[in-house]
Coordinates of C-alpha atoms in Angstrom, one line a residue:
Chain A
M532 CA -23.4 -18.7 10.0
R533 CA -22.2 -15.1 9.8
R534 CA -22.8 -15.1 6.1
K535 CA -26.3 -16.4 6.5
R536 CA -27.0 -13.8 9.2
A537 CA -25.6 -11.0 7.0
G538 CA -27.7 -12.1 4.1
G539 CA -30.9 -12.2 6.1
K540 CA -30.1 -8.8 7.6
V541 CA -29.6 -7.4 4.2
L542 CA -33.2 -8.4 3.3
A543 CA -34.5 -6.8 6.4
G544 CA -32.7 -3.6 5.6
V545 CA -34.0 -3.3 2.1
A546 CA -37.2 -1.5 3.0
M547 CA -35.2 1.2 4.9
L548 CA -32.6 1.3 2.2
I549 CA -35.3 2.0 -0.3
S550 CA -36.6 5.0 1.6
F551 CA -33.1 6.2 2.3
V552 CA -32.0 6.1 -1.3
L553 CA -35.3 7.4 -2.6
L554 CA -34.9 10.4 -0.5
A555 CA -31.2 10.7 -1.5
A556 CA -32.2 10.4 -5.1
G557 CA -34.8 13.1 -4.7
C558 CA -32.5 15.6 -3.2
S559 CA -29.7 17.3 -4.8
G560 CA -28.6 14.3 -6.7
G561 CA -25.6 13.8 -4.4
P562 CA -22.1 14.2 -5.5
G563 CA -21.2 13.7 -9.1
T564 CA -18.8 11.0 -10.3
P565 CA -16.5 13.2 -12.5
D566 CA -13.5 11.7 -14.1
S567 CA -10.3 13.5 -13.4
A568 CA -8.5 15.3 -16.2
A569 CA -6.1 12.4 -16.5
N570 CA -9.0 9.9 -16.9
L571 CA -10.6 12.1 -19.6
D572 CA -7.4 12.0 -21.6
G573 CA -7.7 8.3 -21.7
Y574 CA -10.7 8.6 -24.0
Y575 CA -8.7 10.3 -26.8
T576 CA -6.8 8.6 -29.5
A577 CA -3.9 10.0 -31.4
S578 CA -4.8 8.3 -34.6
E579 CA -8.2 7.9 -36.4
A580 CA -7.4 4.2 -37.0
E581 CA -7.4 3.5 -33.3
L582 CA -11.0 4.8 -32.8
G583 CA -12.9 2.2 -30.9
K584 CA -14.6 1.4 -27.5
D585 CA -11.3 2.0 -25.6
H586 CA -10.5 5.3 -27.3
P587 CA -13.7 6.7 -28.7
I588 CA -12.7 10.3 -29.4
Y589 CA -10.2 11.5 -32.1
I590 CA -9.4 15.2 -32.3
D591 CA -8.1 16.4 -35.7
T592 CA -6.8 19.9 -35.0
E593 CA -5.6 20.3 -38.6
A594 CA -9.0 19.6 -40.2
N595 CA -10.7 21.2 -37.1
L596 CA -13.0 18.3 -36.4
V597 CA -13.8 15.7 -33.7
K598 CA -14.6 12.1 -34.5
V599 CA -16.6 9.9 -32.1
Y600 CA -17.0 6.2 -32.2
A601 CA -20.5 4.8 -31.4
T602 CA -22.7 1.9 -32.1
V603 CA -26.4 1.5 -33.2
N604 CA -29.1 0.9 -30.6
S605 CA -31.8 -0.6 -32.8
K606 CA -34.5 -0.2 -30.2
Y607 CA -34.8 3.5 -31.2
L608 CA -35.2 2.7 -34.8
V609 CA -38.7 1.6 -34.0
E610 CA -39.4 3.5 -30.7
S611 CA -39.1 7.2 -30.2
T612 CA -36.5 8.9 -27.9
R613 CA -35.2 12.4 -27.0
H614 CA -31.6 11.2 -27.0
G615 CA -29.5 11.1 -30.2
M616 CA -26.3 9.8 -28.7
N617 CA -25.4 8.9 -25.1
W618 CA -22.5 7.5 -23.1
V619 CA -23.3 3.9 -22.2
E620 CA -22.2 4.4 -18.6
G621 CA -24.4 7.5 -18.1
A622 CA -27.6 7.3 -16.2
Y623 CA -29.5 7.2 -19.5
G624 CA -26.9 5.2 -21.5
D625 CA -29.4 2.9 -23.1
K626 CA -31.9 5.6 -24.1
A627 CA -30.3 6.9 -27.2
V628 CA -30.3 5.9 -30.9
L629 CA -26.5 5.8 -30.8
Q630 CA -24.4 4.6 -27.9
T631 CA -20.9 5.9 -27.3
Y632 CA -18.1 4.9 -24.9
A633 CA -16.6 8.2 -23.8
N634 CA -17.5 10.4 -20.9
P635 CA -19.4 13.5 -22.3
L636 CA -17.0 15.7 -20.4
A637 CA -14.2 14.5 -22.7
F638 CA -16.4 15.3 -25.7
H639 CA -17.0 18.8 -24.3
D640 CA -13.3 19.4 -23.9
A641 CA -12.6 18.1 -27.4
L642 CA -15.0 20.7 -28.8
L643 CA -13.4 23.4 -26.7
R644 CA -10.0 22.4 -28.2
L645 CA -11.4 23.1 -31.6
G646 CA -12.1 26.6 -30.4
G647 CA -15.9 26.2 -30.1
H648 CA -17.9 28.5 -27.9
P649 CA -20.5 26.8 -25.7
A650 CA -23.8 28.4 -24.8
V651 CA -22.8 28.1 -21.2
G652 CA -19.2 27.5 -20.1
K653 CA -17.8 26.0 -17.0
G654 CA -19.0 27.9 -13.9
E655 CA -21.3 30.2 -15.9
D656 CA -25.0 30.9 -15.4
P657 CA -27.0 28.1 -17.1
S658 CA -30.0 30.4 -17.6
Q659 CA -28.0 32.2 -20.3
A660 CA -27.8 29.0 -22.4
F661 CA -31.2 29.6 -24.1
E662 CA -32.8 32.0 -26.3
Q663 CA -36.3 32.7 -25.1
T664 CA -38.9 33.0 -27.8
P665 CA -42.7 32.7 -27.9
A666 CA -42.2 29.2 -29.3
G667 CA -40.1 28.2 -26.3
K668 CA -36.4 28.1 -25.1
F669 CA -33.9 27.3 -27.8
I670 CA -30.3 26.4 -27.1
K671 CA -27.5 28.8 -28.1
G672 CA -23.8 28.1 -28.7
D673 CA -21.8 27.6 -31.9
R674 CA -23.5 25.7 -34.7
V675 CA -22.1 22.1 -35.0
L676 CA -22.3 20.1 -38.3
V677 CA -22.6 16.4 -37.7
T678 CA -22.1 13.6 -40.3
V679 CA -22.1 9.8 -39.8
T680 CA -20.4 7.0 -41.6
W681 CA -19.8 3.3 -41.1
E682 CA -18.1 0.4 -42.9
G683 CA -19.9 -0.2 -46.1
A684 CA -21.8 3.1 -45.9
G685 CA -20.0 4.3 -49.0
R686 CA -20.2 8.0 -47.9
D687 CA -20.7 10.3 -45.1
Y688 CA -24.4 10.8 -44.2
D689 CA -25.7 14.1 -42.8
I690 CA -27.3 13.7 -39.4
N691 CA -30.6 14.6 -41.0
E692 CA -30.4 11.5 -43.2
V693 CA -29.9 9.1 -40.3
M694 CA -32.3 10.6 -37.8
V695 CA -36.0 11.3 -38.2
D696 CA -37.9 14.3 -36.7
S697 CA -41.6 13.5 -36.9
S698 CA -42.4 17.2 -37.4
G699 CA -40.3 17.4 -40.5
T700 CA -38.0 20.0 -39.0
E701 CA -34.3 19.6 -39.8
L702 CA -31.9 18.9 -36.9
A703 CA -29.6 21.8 -36.2
Y704 CA -27.0 21.0 -33.5
R705 CA -25.4 23.6 -31.3
F706 CA -22.6 23.4 -28.7
G707 CA -24.7 23.9 -25.6
G708 CA -21.7 23.1 -23.3
N709 CA -23.6 22.5 -20.0
Y710 CA -20.3 21.2 -18.5
D711 CA -21.4 21.7 -14.9
A712 CA -24.9 20.1 -15.4
A713 CA -23.4 17.2 -17.3
K714 CA -20.8 16.6 -14.6
E715 CA -23.4 16.8 -11.8
K716 CA -26.1 14.7 -13.4
M717 CA -24.0 12.3 -15.4
T718 CA -26.8 11.4 -17.7
G719 CA -24.3 10.7 -20.4
C720 CA -25.9 13.0 -23.0
F721 CA -23.8 13.9 -26.1
M722 CA -26.5 14.9 -28.5
C723 CA -30.1 15.6 -27.6
F724 CA -33.0 15.8 -30.0
D725 CA -34.4 19.0 -28.5
S726 CA -32.8 22.0 -26.8
C727 CA -31.3 20.6 -23.6
S728 CA -29.8 22.0 -20.4
V729 CA -27.6 18.9 -19.9
G730 CA -26.5 17.7 -23.3
I731 CA -23.1 18.8 -24.6
T732 CA -24.7 19.4 -28.0
S733 CA -28.4 19.6 -28.6
N734 CA -30.9 20.4 -31.4
S735 CA -31.5 24.1 -31.6
A736 CA -34.3 23.6 -34.1
Q737 CA -36.6 22.2 -31.4
P738 CA -37.3 24.0 -28.1
M739 CA -36.7 22.6 -24.7
G740 CA -39.4 20.0 -23.9
A741 CA -40.5 19.4 -27.5
F742 CA -40.3 15.6 -27.0
Q743 CA -41.9 15.5 -23.6
D744 CA -44.7 17.8 -24.7
G745 CA -45.4 15.6 -27.7
K746 CA -44.6 18.3 -30.2
A747 CA -42.2 16.0 -32.0
E748 CA -41.0 12.5 -31.9
F749 CA -37.5 11.4 -32.8
R750 CA -35.9 8.1 -33.8
G751 CA -33.2 6.7 -35.9
N752 CA -33.9 6.1 -39.6
P753 CA -34.3 2.3 -40.0
D754 CA -34.0 2.6 -43.8
V755 CA -30.5 4.1 -43.6
L756 CA -28.8 3.1 -40.4
P757 CA -27.2 -0.4 -40.2
E758 CA -28.3 -3.1 -37.9
D759 CA -28.1 -3.2 -34.1
G760 CA -24.6 -3.0 -32.7
T761 CA -22.9 -1.8 -35.9
P762 CA -20.0 0.6 -35.2
L763 CA -20.2 4.1 -36.6
V764 CA -18.0 7.2 -36.6
L765 CA -19.6 10.6 -36.1
T766 CA -17.8 13.7 -37.3
F767 CA -18.4 17.0 -35.5
K768 CA -17.1 20.3 -36.9
F769 CA -18.1 23.9 -36.3
A770 CA -19.9 25.7 -39.1
Q771 CA -17.9 28.6 -40.5
Chain B
M267 CA -35.4 -38.8 -12.4
K268 CA -39.1 -38.6 -13.1
R269 CA -39.4 -36.2 -10.1
S270 CA -36.6 -34.0 -11.4
L271 CA -38.2 -33.9 -14.9
N272 CA -41.5 -32.9 -13.3
L273 CA -39.9 -30.2 -11.2
G274 CA -37.9 -28.9 -14.2
C275 CA -41.0 -28.9 -16.4
H276 CA -42.9 -26.8 -13.8
L277 CA -40.0 -24.5 -13.5
V278 CA -39.9 -23.8 -17.2
A279 CA -43.7 -23.4 -17.4
C280 CA -43.6 -20.9 -14.5
L281 CA -40.7 -18.9 -15.8
F282 CA -42.2 -18.8 -19.3
L283 CA -45.6 -17.6 -18.1
F284 CA -44.0 -14.8 -16.0
Y285 CA -41.7 -14.0 -18.9
L286 CA -44.8 -13.4 -21.0
V287 CA -46.4 -11.2 -18.3
G288 CA -43.2 -9.1 -18.0
L289 CA -42.8 -8.8 -21.8
S290 CA -46.4 -7.6 -22.2
L291 CA -46.1 -5.1 -19.4
T292 CA -42.8 -3.8 -20.9
L293 CA -44.3 -3.4 -24.4
L294 CA -47.3 -1.6 -23.0
L295 CA -45.3 0.8 -20.8
L296 CA -42.9 1.5 -23.7
Q297 CA -45.7 3.5 -25.2
N298 CA -45.5 6.0 -22.4
D299 CA -42.6 8.4 -23.2
F300 CA -42.4 9.8 -19.7
I301 CA -41.8 6.5 -18.1
E302 CA -39.8 5.1 -21.0
M303 CA -37.3 8.0 -21.0
R304 CA -36.6 7.6 -17.2
F305 CA -36.7 3.9 -16.7
D306 CA -35.2 0.8 -18.3
L307 CA -38.5 -1.1 -18.6
E308 CA -36.8 -4.3 -19.8
Y309 CA -36.0 -5.1 -16.2
L310 CA -39.8 -5.7 -15.6
V311 CA -39.2 -9.0 -17.4
T312 CA -36.3 -9.8 -15.1
M313 CA -38.4 -9.0 -12.0
S314 CA -41.5 -10.7 -13.3
M315 CA -39.5 -13.9 -13.8
G316 CA -37.9 -13.5 -10.4
F317 CA -41.4 -13.2 -8.9
G318 CA -42.4 -16.4 -10.7
L319 CA -39.3 -18.1 -9.3
W320 CA -40.2 -17.0 -5.8
L321 CA -43.7 -18.4 -6.2
Y322 CA -42.3 -21.6 -7.6
F323 CA -40.2 -22.2 -4.5
I324 CA -42.9 -21.4 -2.1
A325 CA -45.4 -23.5 -4.0
F326 CA -43.2 -26.6 -4.2
F327 CA -40.7 -26.3 -1.4
M328 CA -42.8 -24.7 1.3
G329 CA -46.0 -26.7 0.6
A330 CA -48.3 -24.1 -1.0
P331 CA -49.6 -25.5 -4.2
Q332 CA -52.3 -22.9 -4.4
L333 CA -49.5 -20.4 -5.4
A334 CA -48.7 -22.5 -8.5
W335 CA -50.5 -19.9 -10.7
W336 CA -49.0 -21.2 -13.9
T337 CA -51.0 -24.4 -13.6
R338 CA -54.2 -22.5 -13.7
K339 CA -55.8 -22.6 -17.1
G340 CA -57.3 -19.1 -16.9
F341 CA -54.0 -17.4 -15.9
A342 CA -52.0 -19.1 -18.6
L343 CA -54.6 -18.4 -21.3
A344 CA -54.9 -14.8 -20.3
A345 CA -51.1 -14.3 -20.4
L346 CA -50.8 -15.9 -23.8
V347 CA -53.7 -14.0 -25.4
A348 CA -52.6 -10.7 -23.9
T349 CA -49.1 -11.1 -25.1
G350 CA -50.3 -12.1 -28.6
L351 CA -52.6 -9.0 -28.8
I352 CA -50.0 -6.6 -27.5
V353 CA -47.4 -7.9 -30.0
A354 CA -49.9 -7.7 -32.8
W355 CA -51.1 -4.2 -31.8
I356 CA -47.8 -2.5 -30.8
V357 CA -44.9 -4.4 -32.3
V358 CA -45.9 -5.6 -35.7
P359 CA -47.3 -2.3 -37.2
R360 CA -44.1 -0.5 -36.7
G361 CA -41.9 -3.3 -38.0
G362 CA -40.5 -4.0 -34.5
L363 CA -41.1 -7.8 -34.5
P364 CA -37.5 -8.7 -35.3
I365 CA -36.2 -6.0 -32.9
L366 CA -38.3 -5.3 -29.8
P367 CA -38.9 -8.8 -28.2
A368 CA -35.3 -9.9 -28.8
Y369 CA -34.0 -6.5 -27.6
I370 CA -36.1 -6.5 -24.4
T371 CA -35.3 -10.2 -23.6
R372 CA -31.6 -9.8 -24.3
K373 CA -31.4 -6.9 -21.9
A374 CA -33.6 -8.5 -19.3
W375 CA -31.4 -11.6 -19.3
F376 CA -28.2 -9.5 -19.2
L377 CA -27.0 -10.9 -22.5
G378 CA -26.4 -7.5 -24.2
S379 CA -22.8 -8.0 -24.8
L380 CA -23.0 -11.7 -25.7
L381 CA -25.7 -12.1 -28.3
S382 CA -26.7 -10.2 -31.5
L383 CA -30.4 -9.6 -32.1
P384 CA -30.6 -12.3 -34.8
S385 CA -29.0 -14.8 -32.4
M386 CA -31.4 -13.7 -29.7
N387 CA -34.4 -14.2 -32.0
L388 CA -33.3 -17.8 -32.5
W389 CA -33.1 -18.4 -28.8
L390 CA -36.5 -16.7 -28.4
L391 CA -38.0 -19.2 -30.8
L392 CA -36.6 -22.1 -28.8
W393 CA -37.7 -20.5 -25.6
G394 CA -41.2 -20.2 -26.9
V395 CA -41.4 -23.8 -28.0
A396 CA -40.0 -25.0 -24.7
G397 CA -42.2 -22.8 -22.7
G398 CA -45.4 -23.8 -24.5
W399 CA -44.5 -27.4 -24.2
A400 CA -43.8 -27.1 -20.5
L401 CA -47.1 -25.3 -19.9
V402 CA -49.1 -28.1 -21.5
V403 CA -47.2 -30.9 -19.7
S404 CA -47.3 -29.1 -16.3
R405 CA -51.0 -29.0 -16.5
Q406 CA -51.2 -32.7 -17.3
F407 CA -48.8 -33.7 -14.6
P408 CA -49.4 -31.5 -11.6
R409 CA -46.8 -31.7 -8.9
T410 CA -47.7 -33.3 -5.6
V411 CA -46.4 -31.3 -2.7
P412 CA -44.9 -33.4 0.2
S413 CA -46.6 -32.7 3.5
S414 CA -43.4 -32.6 5.6
T415 CA -41.5 -29.6 4.4
P416 CA -39.0 -28.0 6.8
A417 CA -40.8 -24.6 6.6
H418 CA -44.4 -25.1 5.7
W419 CA -46.0 -21.9 4.3
D420 CA -49.3 -22.6 6.1
R421 CA -47.6 -22.9 9.4
F422 CA -46.5 -19.3 9.4
S423 CA -49.0 -16.9 11.0
S424 CA -50.8 -14.6 8.7
S425 CA -48.8 -11.6 9.9
S426 CA -45.5 -13.5 9.3
R427 CA -46.7 -14.4 5.8
L428 CA -47.6 -10.8 5.2
G429 CA -44.2 -9.7 6.6
I430 CA -42.3 -12.1 4.3
C431 CA -44.3 -10.9 1.3
V432 CA -43.7 -7.2 2.3
L433 CA -39.9 -7.9 2.7
F434 CA -39.6 -9.7 -0.6
G435 CA -41.8 -7.1 -2.3
A436 CA -39.5 -4.4 -1.0
L437 CA -36.5 -6.2 -2.1
G438 CA -38.0 -6.7 -5.6
L439 CA -39.0 -3.1 -5.8
F440 CA -35.5 -2.0 -4.8
L441 CA -33.9 -4.2 -7.3
L442 CA -36.2 -3.1 -10.0
F443 CA -35.4 0.6 -9.3
Y444 CA -31.8 -0.2 -9.0
L445 CA -31.6 -1.9 -12.3
G446 CA -34.0 0.3 -14.2
Q447 CA -33.4 3.8 -13.0
G448 CA -29.9 5.1 -13.9
E449 CA -29.8 8.1 -11.5
F450 CA -31.1 5.9 -8.6
Q451 CA -28.5 3.3 -9.3
R452 CA -25.8 6.0 -9.3
T453 CA -27.0 7.4 -6.0
V454 CA -27.0 3.9 -4.5
N455 CA -23.6 3.1 -5.8
Q456 CA -22.2 6.4 -4.4
A457 CA -23.8 5.8 -1.0
A458 CA -22.6 2.2 -0.9
A459 CA -19.0 3.4 -1.8
V460 CA -19.1 5.9 1.0
I461 CA -20.4 3.4 3.5
A462 CA -17.9 0.7 2.4
R463 CA -15.0 3.1 3.0
A464 CA -16.3 3.8 6.6
E465 CA -14.2 6.9 6.9
V466 CA -15.4 9.8 8.9
G467 CA -14.2 12.4 6.4
D468 CA -15.9 10.7 3.5
V469 CA -19.2 10.4 5.3
R470 CA -19.0 14.1 6.2
D471 CA -18.3 15.1 2.6
Y472 CA -21.0 12.9 1.4
L473 CA -23.5 14.3 3.8
L474 CA -22.4 17.9 3.0
S475 CA -23.1 17.3 -0.7
F476 CA -26.8 17.1 0.2
G477 CA -26.8 20.7 1.5
A478 CA -29.9 21.4 3.5
Y479 CA -30.9 17.7 3.4
A480 CA -27.7 16.6 5.1
A481 CA -29.4 16.0 8.5
A482 CA -32.2 14.0 6.9
I483 CA -29.8 11.9 5.0
S484 CA -27.6 11.3 8.0
G485 CA -30.7 10.2 10.0
L486 CA -31.6 7.7 7.3
L487 CA -28.1 6.4 7.1
M488 CA -28.2 5.9 10.9
V489 CA -31.5 4.1 10.7
F490 CA -30.2 2.0 7.8
Q491 CA -27.1 1.0 9.7
S492 CA -29.2 0.2 12.8
I493 CA -31.0 -2.5 10.8
I494 CA -28.2 -4.1 8.7
A495 CA -25.1 -2.6 10.3
P496 CA -22.9 -2.1 7.2
L497 CA -20.7 0.4 9.1
P498 CA -20.2 1.2 12.7
A499 CA -22.7 3.7 14.0
F500 CA -19.9 5.7 15.6
V501 CA -18.6 6.7 12.2
I502 CA -21.9 8.5 11.5
T503 CA -22.0 9.9 15.1
F504 CA -18.5 11.2 14.5
A505 CA -19.5 12.8 11.2
N506 CA -22.5 14.3 12.8
G507 CA -20.3 15.8 15.5
L508 CA -18.0 17.3 12.8
L509 CA -20.9 18.6 10.8
F510 CA -23.4 19.9 13.3
G511 CA -21.3 20.4 16.5
W512 CA -21.5 18.0 19.5
G513 CA -24.9 19.2 20.8
W514 CA -26.9 19.0 17.6
G515 CA -24.8 16.1 16.3
A516 CA -25.5 14.1 19.4
A517 CA -29.2 15.0 19.2
L518 CA -29.4 13.9 15.6
S519 CA -27.4 10.7 16.2
W520 CA -29.4 9.8 19.3
S521 CA -32.8 10.3 17.7
S522 CA -32.0 8.5 14.5
A523 CA -30.5 5.6 16.3
M524 CA -33.7 5.5 18.4
A525 CA -35.7 5.4 15.2
G526 CA -33.6 2.5 14.0
A527 CA -34.0 0.6 17.3
V528 CA -37.8 1.1 17.3
L529 CA -38.0 -0.1 13.8
C530 CA -36.1 -3.3 14.6
Y531 CA -38.2 -3.8 17.7
L532 CA -41.5 -3.4 15.7
L533 CA -40.2 -5.6 12.9
A534 CA -39.5 -8.4 15.3
R535 CA -43.0 -8.0 16.9
F536 CA -44.5 -8.0 13.4
L537 CA -42.5 -10.8 11.8
G538 CA -42.2 -13.2 14.8
R539 CA -39.4 -15.4 16.0
P540 CA -39.0 -17.7 12.9
V541 CA -38.3 -14.8 10.6
V542 CA -36.1 -13.0 13.1
E543 CA -34.1 -16.1 13.5
K544 CA -33.4 -16.0 9.8
L545 CA -32.5 -12.4 10.0
V546 CA -30.0 -12.4 12.9
S547 CA -29.3 -16.2 13.3
K548 CA -30.6 -18.6 15.8
A549 CA -27.4 -18.7 17.8
A550 CA -27.4 -15.0 18.3
L551 CA -31.0 -15.0 19.4
D552 CA -30.3 -17.8 21.9
W553 CA -27.4 -15.9 23.2
M554 CA -29.6 -12.8 23.8
D555 CA -32.2 -15.1 25.4
G556 CA -29.6 -16.0 28.0
F557 CA -28.9 -12.3 28.5
F558 CA -32.6 -11.6 29.0
N559 CA -32.9 -14.6 31.4
R560 CA -30.0 -13.3 33.5
Y561 CA -30.8 -9.6 33.6
G562 CA -34.6 -9.6 33.1
K563 CA -36.2 -6.2 32.5
H564 CA -32.8 -4.4 32.9
T565 CA -31.3 -6.3 30.0
V566 CA -31.9 -3.6 27.3
F567 CA -30.4 -0.8 29.4
I568 CA -27.3 -2.9 30.4
A569 CA -26.8 -4.1 26.8
R570 CA -26.9 -0.6 25.5
L571 CA -24.2 0.4 27.8
I572 CA -21.9 -2.3 26.6
P573 CA -20.5 -1.2 23.2
V574 CA -19.5 -4.7 22.1
V575 CA -23.1 -5.9 22.1
S576 CA -24.8 -5.5 18.7
F577 CA -27.3 -2.6 18.7
D578 CA -29.7 -4.2 16.3
L579 CA -29.6 -7.7 17.9
V580 CA -30.8 -6.2 21.2
S581 CA -33.6 -4.4 19.5
Y582 CA -34.7 -7.5 17.5
S583 CA -34.5 -9.7 20.6
A584 CA -36.4 -7.3 22.8
G585 CA -39.2 -7.3 20.2
L586 CA -39.6 -11.0 20.8
T587 CA -39.9 -10.7 24.6
S588 CA -42.7 -9.5 26.8
I589 CA -40.8 -6.2 27.4
G590 CA -43.2 -3.4 26.6
F591 CA -42.6 -0.7 24.0
W592 CA -42.0 2.2 26.5
P593 CA -39.6 0.4 28.8
F594 CA -37.7 -0.7 25.7
F595 CA -37.7 2.9 24.4
W596 CA -36.5 4.5 27.6
A597 CA -33.9 1.9 28.3
T598 CA -32.5 2.3 24.8
G599 CA -32.6 6.0 25.0
L600 CA -30.8 6.3 28.3
G601 CA -28.4 3.4 27.6
Q602 CA -27.1 4.8 24.3
L603 CA -26.8 8.3 25.6
P604 CA -23.2 8.2 27.1
A605 CA -21.6 6.7 24.0
T606 CA -23.5 9.1 21.7
L607 CA -22.3 12.2 23.7
L608 CA -18.7 10.9 23.8
Y609 CA -18.5 10.2 20.1
S610 CA -20.2 13.4 19.1
Y611 CA -17.8 15.4 21.3
L612 CA -14.8 13.6 19.8
G613 CA -16.2 14.2 16.3
Q614 CA -16.4 17.9 17.0
S615 CA -13.0 18.1 18.6
A616 CA -11.2 16.2 16.0
T617 CA -9.9 18.2 13.0
G618 CA -7.2 16.3 11.2
T619 CA -7.3 12.7 10.0
V620 CA -4.4 11.8 12.4
K621 CA -6.3 13.2 15.3
I622 CA -9.4 11.3 14.3
L623 CA -7.5 8.1 13.9
F624 CA -5.8 8.6 17.3
M625 CA -9.1 9.2 19.0
L626 CA -10.7 6.2 17.3
F627 CA -7.7 4.1 18.5
V628 CA -8.2 5.3 22.1
V629 CA -12.0 4.7 21.9
V630 CA -11.6 1.2 20.4
T631 CA -9.0 0.2 22.9
A632 CA -11.2 1.4 25.7
L633 CA -14.1 -0.5 24.4
A634 CA -12.0 -3.6 24.0
V635 CA -10.8 -3.4 27.6
L636 CA -14.4 -2.8 28.8
G637 CA -15.5 -5.8 26.8
M638 CA -12.8 -8.0 28.3
I639 CA -13.8 -6.9 31.8
L640 CA -17.5 -7.7 31.2
R641 CA -17.0 -10.8 29.1
P642 CA -16.4 -13.2 32.1
K643 CA -19.7 -12.0 33.6
L644 CA -21.5 -13.0 30.4
A645 CA -19.6 -16.3 29.9
P646 CA -22.4 -18.6 31.1
V647 CA -24.6 -17.5 28.2
T648 CA -22.0 -16.8 25.6
P649 CA -22.5 -19.1 22.5
K650 CA -19.9 -21.7 21.7
R651 CA -17.0 -20.6 19.5
G652 CA -18.0 -20.5 15.9
E653 CA -21.7 -20.4 16.5
A654 CA -22.3 -16.7 16.2

């Protein structure tokens, strides 16, 4: 009887819950759900061979590079998106061409360990992350070179071979940082296709809002990328 | 056996048709980048099929065959043609035929981690054949609805039917947003986690995280708990005392609890007794009826003074009686005032967790004693053990 009553009451409260949560969602976004430092360490693996869903990030301090495990999301080989790679548990986890399994904060810290300089560091003014030009706001930060490979690929592909920008502009990733925004919003963004105030890295060749304003469309290259769900390894290193 | 087959056939036909409606909508809305980037549209298929299932149960188990839309030739034909056109116009030109329908369906059916896209395409083929066959057969063998169903749809008043539709509509909308909007889902999960812990400090921290909106969020939390009572109201009242001081905290707690009570009262007026019985249980309503018989127009005031009597039950029950809105309003306002002031003062005074726990212990003990003193007086109308 109690269970029945509780179930019925839940239905009655839904209308109010909706208004409550809508308001809550529309406010400051509420508290973040940051992982503790100990939790972030769990995303790293000590050996490249162990890269996988459980340990998706490998930091090679000798070669000065970070490797990230991801899988293909084939929806965005035929539809356009502004997300290159996202954490599956982020708020926009399913919106990217590539899905990864690590918290973006762990990726941020991995790039820091390589000695990278973000456009905006922890606790810094986010308005300093962009270069304002007549063409728009472009993300700053150290330039990051990205390559992709997978079993049977035969070689490492440059990010420009596996992703398509409809405007023909080459992708040029930079270490935006955005640690505080990423922690607060938890969208899960690793790599954005245009300059972004949340993504850990984003494309400095396209200004902020390029996708939303219809200036460019982005998708994965269906002629190169393997089929849905195939595991990939992305390599990030800073340009000299 | 024949009846079960007929029921099953109609179920498949209904689900298939609403699947097509959901798929078409999803494919169309996918073309809007603004919506697509903010919302997992695949769950439109889930909710469309859920709506179909809801219609199916009302049509066949609550005696409303006019709601069996899938047996209407025009509706079925329109859904089939629209889906075909949308697939041909949107999906095929960009080479998405082997990807998009399977991807959308797999996600809508929560099979993402179980099936590859090629496997999902095979299942889709089977689903299409089964659905098409069921549509044809269900039109040839319409289901006859028994006249004596326990809750006949037509026996509900029009306002009750509207109320039921609004409630289920709200539930559907909430689920759709919860499933489809990642940030909304995160906010709900955080709020639910805070509520589930029912700790004053956590509620305070949660409210503080909203900055200037803290008072509004606290008010909505109070209204929410007034309706479905997931956590004791005194936890919020305590937190309000801590956050805003005893005066403002009490004012906020009192006014938001009033809003919750009024909402319950109006919901009961609007939905009527049959629906409220489903919401709060028949036994609880019968128990409150006894209370109203015994204390008449003073019932609301007395019940508000007794902390062990459910706040929302009193509001719902009052909405079913002849008690007018303003007598209910003033009785609730005056009746809840002493406890609100007390909890707010305790909330402001308490600083450490130990102190809060100690005060909670004192308050709960006092309430238990009060309940034990009052219980014999209520005994003649108390429901039998296990009924409530």
